[in-house]
Amino acid sequence: MPAERVTLATIAEAAGVSVPTVSRVLNGDGNVAKATRLRIEALLDEHGYRPRTVRASSAGMVHVIYPRIDTAWQLEHIRGMEAVMQEAGVGLVVSALNHGTAGRNDLLRRAQAGQATGAILAAASGDTPLAPVLDQLNVPVITLDPGAKAPARLPSIGAANWQGARAATEHLLALGHRRVAMITGSKGGLLCSRARLDGYRAALEDAGVPEDPSLIRHGEFEFEAGITAAKQLIDHPNPPTAIFACSDLIALGVYEAARQRGVSIPADLSVVGFDDLPAARWASPALTTVRQPLEEMGRLAARTVLTMAGRRSLPSPRMELSTRLIVRSSTAPPPRPRRG
Amino acid sequence: MPAERVTLATIAEAAGVSVPTVSRVLNGDGNVAKATRLRIEALLDEHGYRPRTVRASSAGMVHVIYPRIDTAWQLEHIRGMEAVMQEAGVGLVVSALNHGTAGRNDLLRRAQAGQATGAILAAASGDTPLAPVLDQLNVPVITLDPGAKAPARLPSIGAANWQGARAATEHLLALGHRRVAMITGSKGGLLCSRARLDGYRAALEDAGVPEDPSLIRHGEFEFEAGITAAKQLIDHPNPPTAIFACSDLIALGVYEAARQRGVSIPADLSVVGFDDLPAARWASPALTTVRQPLEEMGRLAARTVLTMAGRRSLPSPRMELSTRLIVRSSTAPPPRPRRG
DNA sequence: CTGAAAGCGCTTACAG
DNA sequence: CTGAAAGCGCTTACAG
């Protein structure tokens, strides 16, 4: 026997009051006798009352959409976004595309239902299946740290990748290194990877150190890719004395390769990473790395979406937060050259 | 000039059609001439139409609430929960209490508004300010990996902490270690810490190895606490040959202490962690650890809440997923004792 | 394919 | 403090 739908009328009848009175209790209207209120509250609970509809305004939700939920820095983003959303009384809905269209359809449905206040496409590659349908949404959408060329009309928030990579390379050059290798995150596409490679090159050029293409390795943003690339570099006939890795994860792969090859960090080999994940602090020795203000990027993304949702104008459609070199214990002057 | 509220009537008038027709377009009813539909869609967009209310059913949201968003394993939880929620067409709202009551109030408001399908209290300590108000909610609430004694009437999902700690200790004993130290996560309260300590003791007892209280150190679940405790153990007049750390983070602290003291892992000192965070794989040497099925715990938590929301009954109010020892490269037989 | 009419669940003045 | 009445925004048959 599937019970009748429980509406305000059900409760009103059970309580022997009118529908408006029940409505007042639900809405926290003070003008209800305490005894009445208590009785109605008990009945609402007992009948398991659930409103049929919800005011769209109180349903404020911002969706953050990742390709996958799989990397540590996402938690930093989320912490920043959550803090801002909580202050604004808006919920943060986390979802993943997972190669499918389910996430997209879900977002679309919710947006049409007035449920989404806005959306943040994070770490989105250019071919995100979301792009073609964005225009249908009547809610603000921005990109956060877009991996590839994002739809140009979307506001975006990123980090100063070029500047950070340059600072990292300059740090190594200042220590006296002349054979500085780089391991990138991906050969082609990714914007951040390109910018970091260019920053590395700029620093070399400024220092008058000729670029050696054999010291540039292209991997993925993965631990294993770091191991592979670092082994190749260590086995190089004229090996580098320092490696700038395009991410902390790759840098940790370099650590492992060095351990397996009996190479000591930083005595034999200096290593710099990129991101400043918590894991960078936990490495032995602690990793010198370029800090991306991931939490702050999340906060800014959240604020930006809320600003747009309030139909206020943005200071700029493209915001880039600065990066900062954090010197820890994985970098040192190069070893004295062995006698030939 | 604050524009009039945009309602279906606004759009209907602008399009020269009736309100029901606009409603049909919004609801994806196929019985609308294409030309009409396109015209109405354009007008909806142009006027920035947003529904005033939302069907509560389509607003399905499950809230996961953490004390703070700050540890890597939360992302594993979230990945599992998100996958299940997406399949169910329910949104996952992530929030943090941050010592305040804002998160609680927010949840309450949404629950009353019919917006929360359920809630997952994750890693909650016993004194969560949420507990006193849980009864007011007409939605299912469960705890995930409760840190301390959670309100007993709430269903809970956890991991087999005792069993995992026992397996870790047995592994070290089987390698030949007799001086096996333990670094716990917290002196008192936390349930998981207590269970892990008891598992360690059980294994020692079974092997007939007497417990040495000076080999048990109480810290926090922090990297720094691991360093401090490990240094004390290494400096012990009769130091341990193996350390079982109550979390991977503590274990990484042990790595750093060992590096600073010139102690080699695993040649001089074996280390086992607990959690199997991604960072355990990235450690050098890769960390032997007890794997908690964090993602699977998230999935189960999500399924459990949805089951309860569907008013179906639970197989059991308390579910514990098994843990598994993952042997990597940080454990080996103890060094041969030095000649006195 | 579309609209006039009825209806739904809830809220908002207004009156007492 | 409470209810009868009107109203709101939207949806649901029903008729053509």
XYZ file of C-alpha atoms (C1' of nucleotides) in Angstrom:
712
model
C 0.000 0.000 0.000
C 1.959 2.955 -1.261
C 0.876 5.715 1.089
C -0.759 8.839 -0.228
C 1.588 11.655 -0.951
C 2.217 13.563 2.224
C 1.368 17.220 1.619
C 0.698 20.126 3.889
C -2.956 19.187 3.712
C -2.206 15.735 5.145
C -0.455 17.252 8.103
C -3.033 19.989 8.568
C -5.815 17.459 8.709
C -3.934 15.244 11.159
C -3.175 18.223 13.369
C -6.631 19.699 13.095
C -5.320 23.015 11.809
C -5.372 24.818 8.504
C -2.830 24.468 5.754
C -1.392 27.982 6.220
C -0.571 27.166 9.826
C 1.487 24.181 8.811
C 3.163 26.301 6.199
C 4.070 28.834 8.873
C 5.681 26.166 11.006
C 7.746 24.972 8.076
C 8.912 28.460 7.295
C 9.870 29.293 10.827
C 7.221 31.988 11.161
C 7.221 32.995 14.815
C 3.497 33.594 14.978
C 2.520 30.067 15.904
C 1.593 28.950 19.421
C 4.298 26.812 20.855
C 2.010 23.867 21.537
C 0.691 23.991 17.981
C 4.169 24.197 16.575
C 5.409 21.225 18.560
C 2.429 19.128 17.571
C 2.861 19.968 13.904
C 6.597 19.356 13.992
C 5.992 15.933 15.475
C 3.471 15.122 12.758
C 5.748 16.352 9.985
C 8.406 14.049 11.288
C 6.066 11.147 11.803
C 4.626 11.366 8.312
C 8.055 11.926 6.815
C 6.922 15.073 5.110
C 9.085 16.254 2.214
C 8.215 19.363 0.274
C 7.287 18.760 -3.302
C 9.143 21.744 -4.617
C 11.996 23.845 -3.402
C 12.569 27.538 -3.912
C 15.224 27.742 -6.565
C 16.980 30.527 -4.704
C 17.552 28.371 -1.644
C 18.779 25.592 -3.879
C 21.890 27.495 -4.841
C 24.567 25.098 -6.003
C 27.767 25.591 -7.881
C 29.028 22.564 -9.755
C 32.716 21.896 -10.113
C 33.403 19.428 -12.859
C 36.624 17.490 -13.289
C 37.553 15.094 -16.069
C 38.237 12.586 -13.305
C 38.627 12.785 -9.573
C 42.149 11.517 -9.304
C 44.793 13.986 -8.296
C 45.848 15.390 -4.995
C 45.681 19.020 -5.992
C 41.950 18.722 -6.555
C 41.492 18.590 -2.810
C 43.277 21.925 -2.518
C 40.923 23.429 -5.077
C 37.941 21.980 -3.307
C 38.983 23.350 0.058
C 39.219 26.846 -1.381
C 35.940 26.652 -3.253
C 34.088 25.146 -0.334
C 35.146 27.920 2.016
C 33.836 30.628 -0.264
C 30.642 28.769 -1.068
C 29.885 28.103 2.545
C 30.184 31.772 3.319
C 27.778 32.533 0.507
C 25.337 29.841 1.591
C 25.788 28.038 -1.691
C 26.465 24.330 -1.954
C 29.450 22.923 -3.782
C 28.612 19.930 -5.933
C 31.606 17.913 -7.041
C 31.321 15.792 -10.120
C 33.425 13.968 -12.657
C 32.911 13.544 -16.352
C 34.564 10.116 -16.427
C 34.716 10.153 -20.209
C 30.974 9.817 -20.309
C 28.172 12.186 -20.935
C 26.354 11.342 -17.737
C 27.959 14.190 -15.871
C 27.128 16.557 -18.628
C 23.530 15.506 -18.821
C 23.219 15.772 -15.102
C 24.550 19.287 -15.128
C 22.295 20.271 -17.972
C 19.276 18.878 -16.264
C 20.051 20.690 -13.078
C 20.856 23.900 -14.804
C 17.571 23.807 -16.639
C 15.835 23.075 -13.403
C 17.293 26.262 -12.019
C 19.371 24.265 -9.648
C 22.799 25.304 -10.685
C 23.944 28.768 -9.747
C 26.999 28.265 -11.874
C 29.631 25.828 -12.974
C 33.390 25.594 -12.788
C 35.076 23.479 -15.450
C 38.315 22.464 -13.837
C 41.378 21.101 -15.576
C 39.276 20.734 -18.673
C 40.880 19.783 -21.904
C 39.752 21.509 -25.047
C 37.688 18.629 -26.261
C 35.430 18.544 -23.251
C 32.009 17.351 -24.324
C 30.628 20.157 -22.241
C 31.726 22.932 -24.526
C 29.100 22.514 -27.244
C 26.257 22.772 -24.795
C 27.515 25.533 -22.586
C 25.556 28.143 -24.439
C 22.326 26.482 -23.587
C 22.950 27.038 -19.943
C 21.566 30.135 -18.423
C 24.190 30.086 -15.701
C 27.715 31.430 -15.547
C 30.494 29.026 -16.419
C 34.214 29.534 -15.940
C 37.299 27.396 -16.392
C 39.818 26.743 -13.674
C 43.343 25.901 -14.741
C 42.319 24.818 -18.202
C 44.603 22.101 -19.500
C 44.183 22.991 -23.103
C 42.820 25.836 -25.073
C 39.464 26.390 -23.416
C 36.543 27.957 -25.218
C 37.835 31.474 -25.513
C 34.651 33.142 -24.392
C 34.758 31.520 -20.955
C 36.487 33.433 -18.183
C 39.397 31.481 -16.853
C 41.579 31.264 -13.793
C 45.091 29.929 -13.953
C 48.545 30.168 -12.501
C 51.674 31.848 -13.787
C 53.243 28.727 -15.225
C 55.844 30.430 -17.369
C 57.058 32.658 -14.557
C 57.261 29.758 -12.122
C 59.233 27.555 -14.486
C 61.608 30.398 -15.149
C 62.159 30.977 -11.437
C 62.831 27.285 -10.900
C 65.396 27.148 -13.678
C 67.043 30.379 -12.555
C 67.399 28.932 -9.072
C 69.276 25.938 -10.477
C 71.470 28.121 -12.675
C 72.266 30.381 -9.732
C 73.463 27.341 -7.783
C 75.976 26.789 -10.537
C 74.269 24.102 -12.597
C 74.903 24.221 -16.307
C 73.447 20.891 -17.374
C 69.814 21.362 -16.338
C 67.350 18.819 -17.650
C 63.600 19.171 -17.878
C 60.867 16.577 -17.787
C 57.606 17.920 -19.165
C 54.092 16.738 -18.510
C 53.016 16.078 -22.047
C 54.482 16.471 -25.447
C 51.817 18.542 -27.058
C 48.542 19.953 -26.032
C 48.530 20.990 -22.439
C 48.846 24.712 -22.000
C 50.548 24.538 -18.637
C 53.175 22.179 -19.999
C 53.962 24.492 -22.892
C 54.251 27.537 -20.664
C 56.543 25.738 -18.238
C 58.812 24.537 -21.029
C 59.039 28.051 -22.415
C 59.854 29.458 -18.966
C 62.688 26.946 -18.659
C 64.023 27.936 -22.052
C 63.807 31.624 -21.263
C 65.898 31.182 -18.133
C 68.543 29.183 -20.013
C 68.677 31.778 -22.741
C 69.036 34.667 -20.297
C 71.922 32.867 -18.649
C 73.579 32.180 -21.959
C 73.375 28.440 -21.450
C 72.717 26.686 -24.750
C 69.715 24.403 -24.788
C 70.535 20.701 -25.139
C 67.505 18.957 -26.665
C 68.677 15.618 -25.323
C 68.083 16.953 -21.812
C 64.385 17.585 -22.468
C 62.154 14.582 -21.908
C 58.449 14.453 -22.539
C 56.391 12.294 -20.226
C 52.968 12.306 -18.700
C 52.011 13.877 -15.394
C 52.638 10.560 -13.696
C 54.982 9.097 -11.136
C 56.032 6.277 -13.449
C 56.792 8.688 -16.281
C 59.132 10.470 -13.920
C 61.007 7.257 -13.149
C 61.415 6.383 -16.810
C 62.553 9.809 -17.906
C 64.906 10.247 -14.960
C 66.599 6.911 -15.602
C 67.249 7.929 -19.193
C 68.732 11.200 -18.001
C 70.899 9.570 -15.338
C 72.174 7.085 -17.920
C 72.921 9.914 -20.355
C 76.596 9.869 -21.447
C 76.882 13.442 -20.210
C 74.204 13.477 -17.527
C 72.537 16.559 -16.074
C 73.389 17.757 -12.571
C 69.877 19.052 -12.044
C 66.380 18.135 -13.174
C 63.400 20.447 -13.303
C 60.275 18.295 -13.250
C 57.016 19.683 -14.525
C 55.092 18.403 -11.524
C 55.751 17.177 -8.013
C 54.600 13.732 -9.001
C 57.196 13.533 -11.744
C 59.782 14.844 -9.269
C 58.961 12.012 -6.882
C 59.527 9.634 -9.766
C 62.944 11.220 -10.184
C 63.628 10.509 -6.497
C 62.816 6.852 -7.005
C 64.976 6.580 -10.127
C 67.847 8.235 -8.267
C 67.489 5.817 -5.377
C 67.526 2.841 -7.719
C 70.614 4.183 -9.487
C 72.413 5.026 -6.256
C 72.391 8.731 -7.061
C 72.091 10.983 -4.008
C 69.750 13.990 -3.885
C 70.888 16.767 -3.665
C 74.593 15.849 -3.440
C 74.757 14.277 -6.913
C 71.552 15.593 -8.419
C 69.322 18.566 -7.681
C 65.584 18.244 -8.258
C 62.858 20.878 -8.515
C 59.176 20.106 -8.827
C 56.048 22.052 -9.640
C 52.772 22.354 -7.705
C 53.790 22.175 -4.056
C 51.427 19.390 -3.178
C 51.483 18.353 0.466
C 53.543 15.378 -0.704
C 56.395 17.752 -1.600
C 56.912 18.474 2.088
C 56.785 14.789 2.899
C 59.492 13.766 0.469
C 62.946 12.873 1.769
C 64.697 15.198 1.269
C 61.885 17.764 1.222
C 61.297 18.866 -2.342
C 62.189 22.294 -3.675
C 59.247 23.188 -5.871
C 57.203 25.914 -7.500
C 54.122 26.616 -5.458
C 50.848 27.020 -7.245
C 48.322 28.721 -4.999
C 45.798 25.968 -5.577
C 43.538 26.791 -2.677
C 43.541 30.457 -3.558
C 42.743 29.545 -7.164
C 39.751 27.621 -5.898
C 38.613 30.574 -3.803
C 38.962 32.941 -6.723
C 37.082 30.584 -9.012
C 34.245 30.404 -6.539
C 34.128 34.150 -6.063
C 34.191 34.682 -9.798
C 31.229 32.416 -10.442
C 29.252 34.047 -7.672
C 30.098 37.479 -9.031
C 28.839 36.472 -12.450
C 25.742 34.889 -10.986
C 25.001 38.202 -9.326
C 25.205 39.767 -12.779
C 28.070 41.932 -11.660
C 30.932 42.487 -14.043
C 34.333 40.845 -13.795
C 37.551 42.833 -13.424
C 39.080 40.676 -16.134
C 38.036 37.608 -18.091
C 41.409 35.960 -17.548
C 43.060 35.886 -14.159
C 46.463 34.404 -13.476
C 47.705 33.961 -9.928
C 51.407 34.170 -9.312
C 53.560 31.179 -8.469
C 56.427 31.142 -5.991
C 59.589 29.074 -5.702
C 59.789 27.224 -2.393
C 63.374 26.219 -1.674
C 63.663 23.113 0.464
C 66.341 20.437 0.605
C 66.449 18.837 -2.825
C 68.645 21.453 -4.468
C 72.311 22.225 -3.906
C 75.340 23.279 -5.945
C 76.419 20.717 -8.528
C 79.024 18.116 -7.539
C 82.610 18.965 -8.433
C 83.335 17.463 -11.835
C 85.188 14.189 -11.755
C 88.687 14.207 -13.073
C 88.651 12.913 -16.647
C 15.085 49.533 -12.995
C 14.859 46.083 -11.507
C 13.093 44.105 -14.203
C 9.878 42.315 -13.471
C 10.289 38.762 -12.346
C 10.613 36.584 -15.396
C 7.955 33.882 -15.217
C 6.493 31.528 -17.758
C 3.842 34.161 -18.392
C 6.511 36.694 -19.390
C 7.921 34.323 -21.948
C 4.517 33.194 -23.170
C 3.465 36.759 -23.831
C 6.707 37.586 -25.620
C 6.389 34.488 -27.774
C 2.678 34.919 -28.408
C 1.858 31.484 -27.030
C 0.151 30.163 -23.936
C 1.816 29.389 -20.652
C 1.392 25.609 -20.995
C 3.317 25.661 -24.244
C 6.283 27.313 -22.597
C 6.020 24.806 -19.787
C 6.153 21.997 -22.323
C 9.321 23.379 -23.875
C 10.953 23.583 -20.482
C 10.023 20.036 -19.681
C 11.225 18.612 -22.929
C 7.772 17.549 -24.041
C 8.096 16.458 -27.648
C 4.735 17.791 -28.707
C 5.883 21.260 -29.629
C 6.498 22.450 -33.173
C 10.171 22.884 -33.803
C 9.846 26.510 -34.811
C 7.853 27.289 -31.680
C 10.336 25.491 -29.520
C 13.311 27.310 -30.971
C 11.604 30.670 -30.580
C 10.711 29.955 -26.972
C 14.159 28.640 -26.164
C 15.673 31.808 -27.527
C 13.334 33.929 -25.429
C 14.016 31.912 -22.292
C 17.667 32.518 -22.821
C 17.257 36.160 -23.655
C 15.128 36.907 -20.622
C 17.373 34.829 -18.427
C 14.481 32.764 -17.207
C 15.042 30.870 -13.975
C 12.324 28.741 -12.481
C 11.026 29.964 -9.169
C 10.810 26.538 -7.647
C 12.432 23.219 -8.311
C 10.955 19.783 -7.925
C 12.452 18.417 -4.760
C 12.959 15.028 -6.364
C 15.184 16.422 -9.080
C 17.066 18.353 -6.426
C 18.444 15.189 -4.920
C 21.642 15.926 -3.090
C 23.650 13.968 -0.607
C 25.865 16.013 1.661
C 29.196 14.690 2.838
C 30.462 16.623 5.795
C 34.058 16.637 7.009
C 35.478 18.368 10.058
C 37.908 19.975 7.655
C 38.924 19.387 4.075
C 42.557 18.649 4.602
C 43.701 15.090 4.043
C 44.538 13.146 0.965
C 42.290 10.203 1.692
C 39.235 12.428 1.477
C 39.706 12.557 -2.256
C 39.529 8.761 -2.376
C 36.256 8.859 -0.459
C 34.903 11.531 -2.723
C 35.771 9.622 -5.865
C 33.846 6.605 -4.641
C 30.845 8.566 -3.485
C 30.697 10.640 -6.617
C 30.638 7.586 -8.857
C 27.673 6.079 -7.077
C 25.812 9.370 -6.845
C 26.284 10.103 -10.497
C 24.797 6.787 -11.413
C 21.817 7.539 -9.210
C 21.426 11.027 -10.626
C 22.037 12.539 -7.219
C 24.456 15.355 -6.594
C 27.282 15.126 -4.099
C 27.682 18.239 -1.992
C 30.982 18.484 -0.169
C 31.198 20.632 2.906
C 33.362 21.254 5.921
C 32.382 22.117 9.439
C 35.519 24.178 10.064
C 34.814 24.316 13.764
C 31.856 26.527 13.072
C 28.169 26.003 12.946
C 27.763 27.454 9.476
C 28.016 24.056 7.831
C 25.522 22.641 10.221
C 23.051 25.428 9.694
C 23.423 25.133 5.999
C 22.711 21.443 6.091
C 19.730 21.952 8.321
C 18.290 24.611 6.103
C 18.666 22.453 3.057
C 17.318 19.390 4.737
C 14.252 21.280 5.823
C 13.868 22.578 2.338
C 13.742 19.015 1.117
C 16.996 19.532 -0.636
C 19.086 16.938 1.094
C 18.437 13.339 0.208
C 20.784 12.323 2.975
C 24.004 13.103 4.742
C 27.288 11.348 5.365
C 29.219 12.444 8.429
C 32.774 11.539 7.599
C 35.662 11.217 10.016
C 33.467 12.827 12.602
C 34.622 13.008 16.143
C 32.134 12.339 18.883
C 31.665 15.937 19.771
C 30.445 16.993 16.365
C 27.996 19.839 16.778
C 25.846 18.039 14.282
C 24.835 15.258 16.596
C 22.300 17.147 18.708
C 20.314 18.242 15.698
C 20.398 15.086 13.659
C 17.032 13.976 14.923
C 15.375 17.017 13.495
C 16.356 15.964 10.031
C 13.934 13.942 8.079
C 16.700 12.458 6.007
C 18.972 9.475 6.517
C 22.338 10.147 8.094
C 25.268 7.754 8.384
C 28.829 8.018 9.579
C 31.833 7.113 7.493
C 34.972 6.050 9.305
C 33.964 7.735 12.528
C 37.010 8.931 14.419
C 35.443 8.635 17.786
C 32.408 7.059 19.267
C 29.688 8.234 16.929
C 26.086 8.506 18.010
C 25.265 4.866 18.372
C 21.980 4.963 16.521
C 23.629 6.085 13.269
C 24.642 3.393 10.808
C 28.358 3.474 10.222
C 30.920 2.337 7.700
C 34.478 1.660 8.664
C 37.522 -0.425 7.946
C 38.964 -3.406 9.745
C 41.576 -1.480 11.672
C 42.376 -4.165 14.202
C 42.827 -6.856 11.573
C 45.013 -4.631 9.411
C 47.292 -3.648 12.266
C 47.650 -7.274 13.240
C 48.561 -8.269 9.688
C 51.157 -5.494 9.529
C 52.765 -6.580 12.778
C 52.693 -10.247 11.823
C 54.462 -9.392 8.583
C 57.278 -7.743 10.534
C 57.483 -10.616 12.991
C 57.587 -13.126 10.142
C 60.566 -11.273 8.674
C 62.369 -11.947 11.916
C 61.924 -8.657 13.737
C 61.625 -8.863 17.487
C 61.902 -5.206 18.410
C 58.882 -3.799 16.642
C 57.882 -0.261 17.580
C 54.556 1.401 16.983
C 53.666 5.054 16.484
C 49.964 5.681 17.071
C 47.818 8.468 15.748
C 46.525 9.825 18.994
C 46.825 8.976 22.601
C 43.204 8.732 23.488
C 39.954 9.131 21.725
C 40.175 8.012 18.177
C 38.596 4.648 17.591
C 40.790 3.692 14.668
C 43.909 4.421 16.681
C 42.751 2.215 19.546
C 41.881 -0.664 17.257
C 45.217 -0.483 15.484
C 47.133 -0.479 18.730
C 45.198 -3.511 19.928
C 45.872 -5.326 16.658
C 49.582 -4.690 17.087
C 49.464 -6.039 20.618
C 47.525 -9.112 19.579
C 50.140 -10.020 16.995
C 52.985 -9.594 19.495
C 51.171 -11.713 22.008
C 50.462 -14.496 19.524
C 54.144 -14.565 18.614
C 55.174 -14.647 22.247
C 57.059 -11.377 21.926
C 56.729 -9.353 25.105
C 55.456 -5.820 24.670
C 57.976 -3.093 25.416
C 56.053 0.059 26.388
C 59.069 2.224 25.525
C 58.594 1.183 21.897
C 55.081 2.622 21.723
C 54.896 6.315 20.892
C 51.765 8.388 20.738
C 51.664 11.148 18.185
C 49.175 12.869 15.978
C 48.230 11.828 12.447
C 50.834 14.235 11.134
C 54.062 14.100 9.200
C 55.912 16.100 11.855
C 54.695 13.823 14.627
C 56.209 10.921 12.703
C 59.580 12.634 12.545
C 59.624 13.387 16.265
C 58.535 9.945 17.368
C 60.885 8.159 14.964
C 63.894 10.155 16.149
C 63.138 9.170 19.723
C 62.917 5.541 18.659
C 66.098 5.639 16.609
C 67.915 7.235 19.537
C 66.575 4.575 21.907
C 69.418 2.746 23.719
C 68.040 -0.503 22.361
C 66.382 0.714 19.187
C 63.691 -1.116 17.227
C 64.505 -2.793 13.928
C 61.028 -2.098 12.609
C 58.384 0.579 13.039
C 54.675 0.158 12.417
C 53.220 3.624 11.837
C 49.544 4.217 12.318
C 49.237 6.142 9.060
C 51.167 6.624 5.847
C 51.783 10.226 6.766
C 53.461 9.189 10.006
C 55.440 6.593 8.058
C 56.745 9.278 5.722
C 57.830 11.188 8.797
C 59.754 8.077 9.824
C 61.456 8.130 6.417
C 62.587 11.685 6.956
C 63.859 10.976 10.470
C 65.762 7.954 9.146
C 67.322 10.028 6.406
C 68.405 12.686 8.872
C 69.917 10.045 11.173
C 71.613 8.192 8.327
C 69.525 5.095 8.885
C 68.751 3.155 5.726
C 65.269 1.812 4.928
C 64.797 -1.147 4.761
C 68.394 -2.319 5.387
C 68.619 -0.868 8.908
C 64.985 -0.225 9.632
C 61.743 -1.653 8.261
C 58.690 0.607 8.069
C 55.012 -0.212 7.595
C 52.302 2.409 7.178
C 48.528 2.421 7.201
C 46.074 3.751 4.602
C 47.770 3.162 1.270
C 47.450 6.716 0.087
C 48.794 7.351 -3.398
C 51.797 8.878 -1.641
C 52.729 5.430 -0.307
C 53.568 4.322 -3.854
C 55.542 7.469 -4.464
C 57.800 7.082 -1.465
C 61.409 5.976 -1.954
C 61.526 3.119 -1.229
C 57.864 2.401 -1.935
C 56.048 1.977 1.373
C 54.740 -1.342 2.635
C 51.382 -0.441 4.116
C 47.930 -1.604 5.122
C 45.464 -0.717 2.450
C 42.155 0.747 3.501
C 39.649 0.498 0.670
C 38.878 4.194 0.887
C 37.188 4.497 -2.464
C 35.104 1.419 -1.820
C 34.156 2.812 1.575
C 32.932 5.935 -0.162
C 30.914 3.872 -2.612
C 29.361 1.844 0.167
C 28.542 4.957 2.150
C 26.800 6.449 -0.853
C 24.869 3.275 -1.555
C 23.857 3.005 2.062
C 22.442 6.505 2.211
C 20.540 5.973 -1.013
C 19.176 2.695 0.295
C 17.935 4.390 3.415
C 16.499 7.273 1.435
C 14.503 4.722 -0.538
C 13.129 3.486 2.778
C 14.624 0.087 2.162
C 16.234 -1.709 5.039
C 19.931 -2.078 5.626
C 21.670 -5.453 5.824
C 23.480 -4.246 8.928
C 23.802 -0.964 10.796
C 27.550 -1.339 11.056
C 29.671 -2.360 8.102
C 33.401 -2.893 8.220
C 35.399 -3.374 5.042
C 38.468 -5.521 5.191
C 41.984 -4.140 4.994
C 44.896 -5.736 3.189
C 48.643 -5.639 3.667
C 50.459 -4.365 0.598
C 54.093 -5.419 0.697
C 56.402 -3.051 -1.141
C 60.027 -2.154 -0.559
C 60.225 -0.646 2.914
C 60.335 -3.931 4.811
C 63.095 -6.540 4.972
C 64.630 -8.898 7.532
C 66.314 -7.122 10.444
C 70.006 -6.319 10.164
C 72.343 -8.873 11.703
C 72.991 -7.826 15.262
C 76.298 -6.079 15.778
C 78.826 -7.958 17.740
C 78.882 -6.635 21.287
C 0.705 20.777 -32.160
C -1.756 24.124 -29.154
C -4.813 26.414 -25.723
C -8.646 27.019 -22.138
C -9.573 25.197 -17.913
C -8.839 22.890 -13.850
C -5.741 21.622 -10.428
C -1.638 21.257 -7.296
C 1.081 22.562 -3.461
C 2.223 26.180 -1.257
C 2.388 31.229 0.353
C 0.658 35.726 1.205
C -2.076 39.322 2.714
C -6.070 40.268 5.488
C -9.288 39.913 9.176
C -10.274 38.874 13.637
C -2.233 33.206 17.167
C -5.271 31.320 13.492
C -8.166 30.623 9.333
C -10.812 31.792 4.920
C -9.687 33.600 0.730
C -6.993 35.001 -2.914
C -2.985 34.350 -5.426
C 1.406 32.432 -7.524
C 3.929 29.710 -10.678
C 3.611 25.872 -12.783
C 1.639 21.311 -14.621
C -1.862 18.190 -16.112
C -5.548 16.273 -18.454
C -8.726 17.266 -22.119
C -10.386 18.910 -26.438
C -9.689 20.017 -30.975
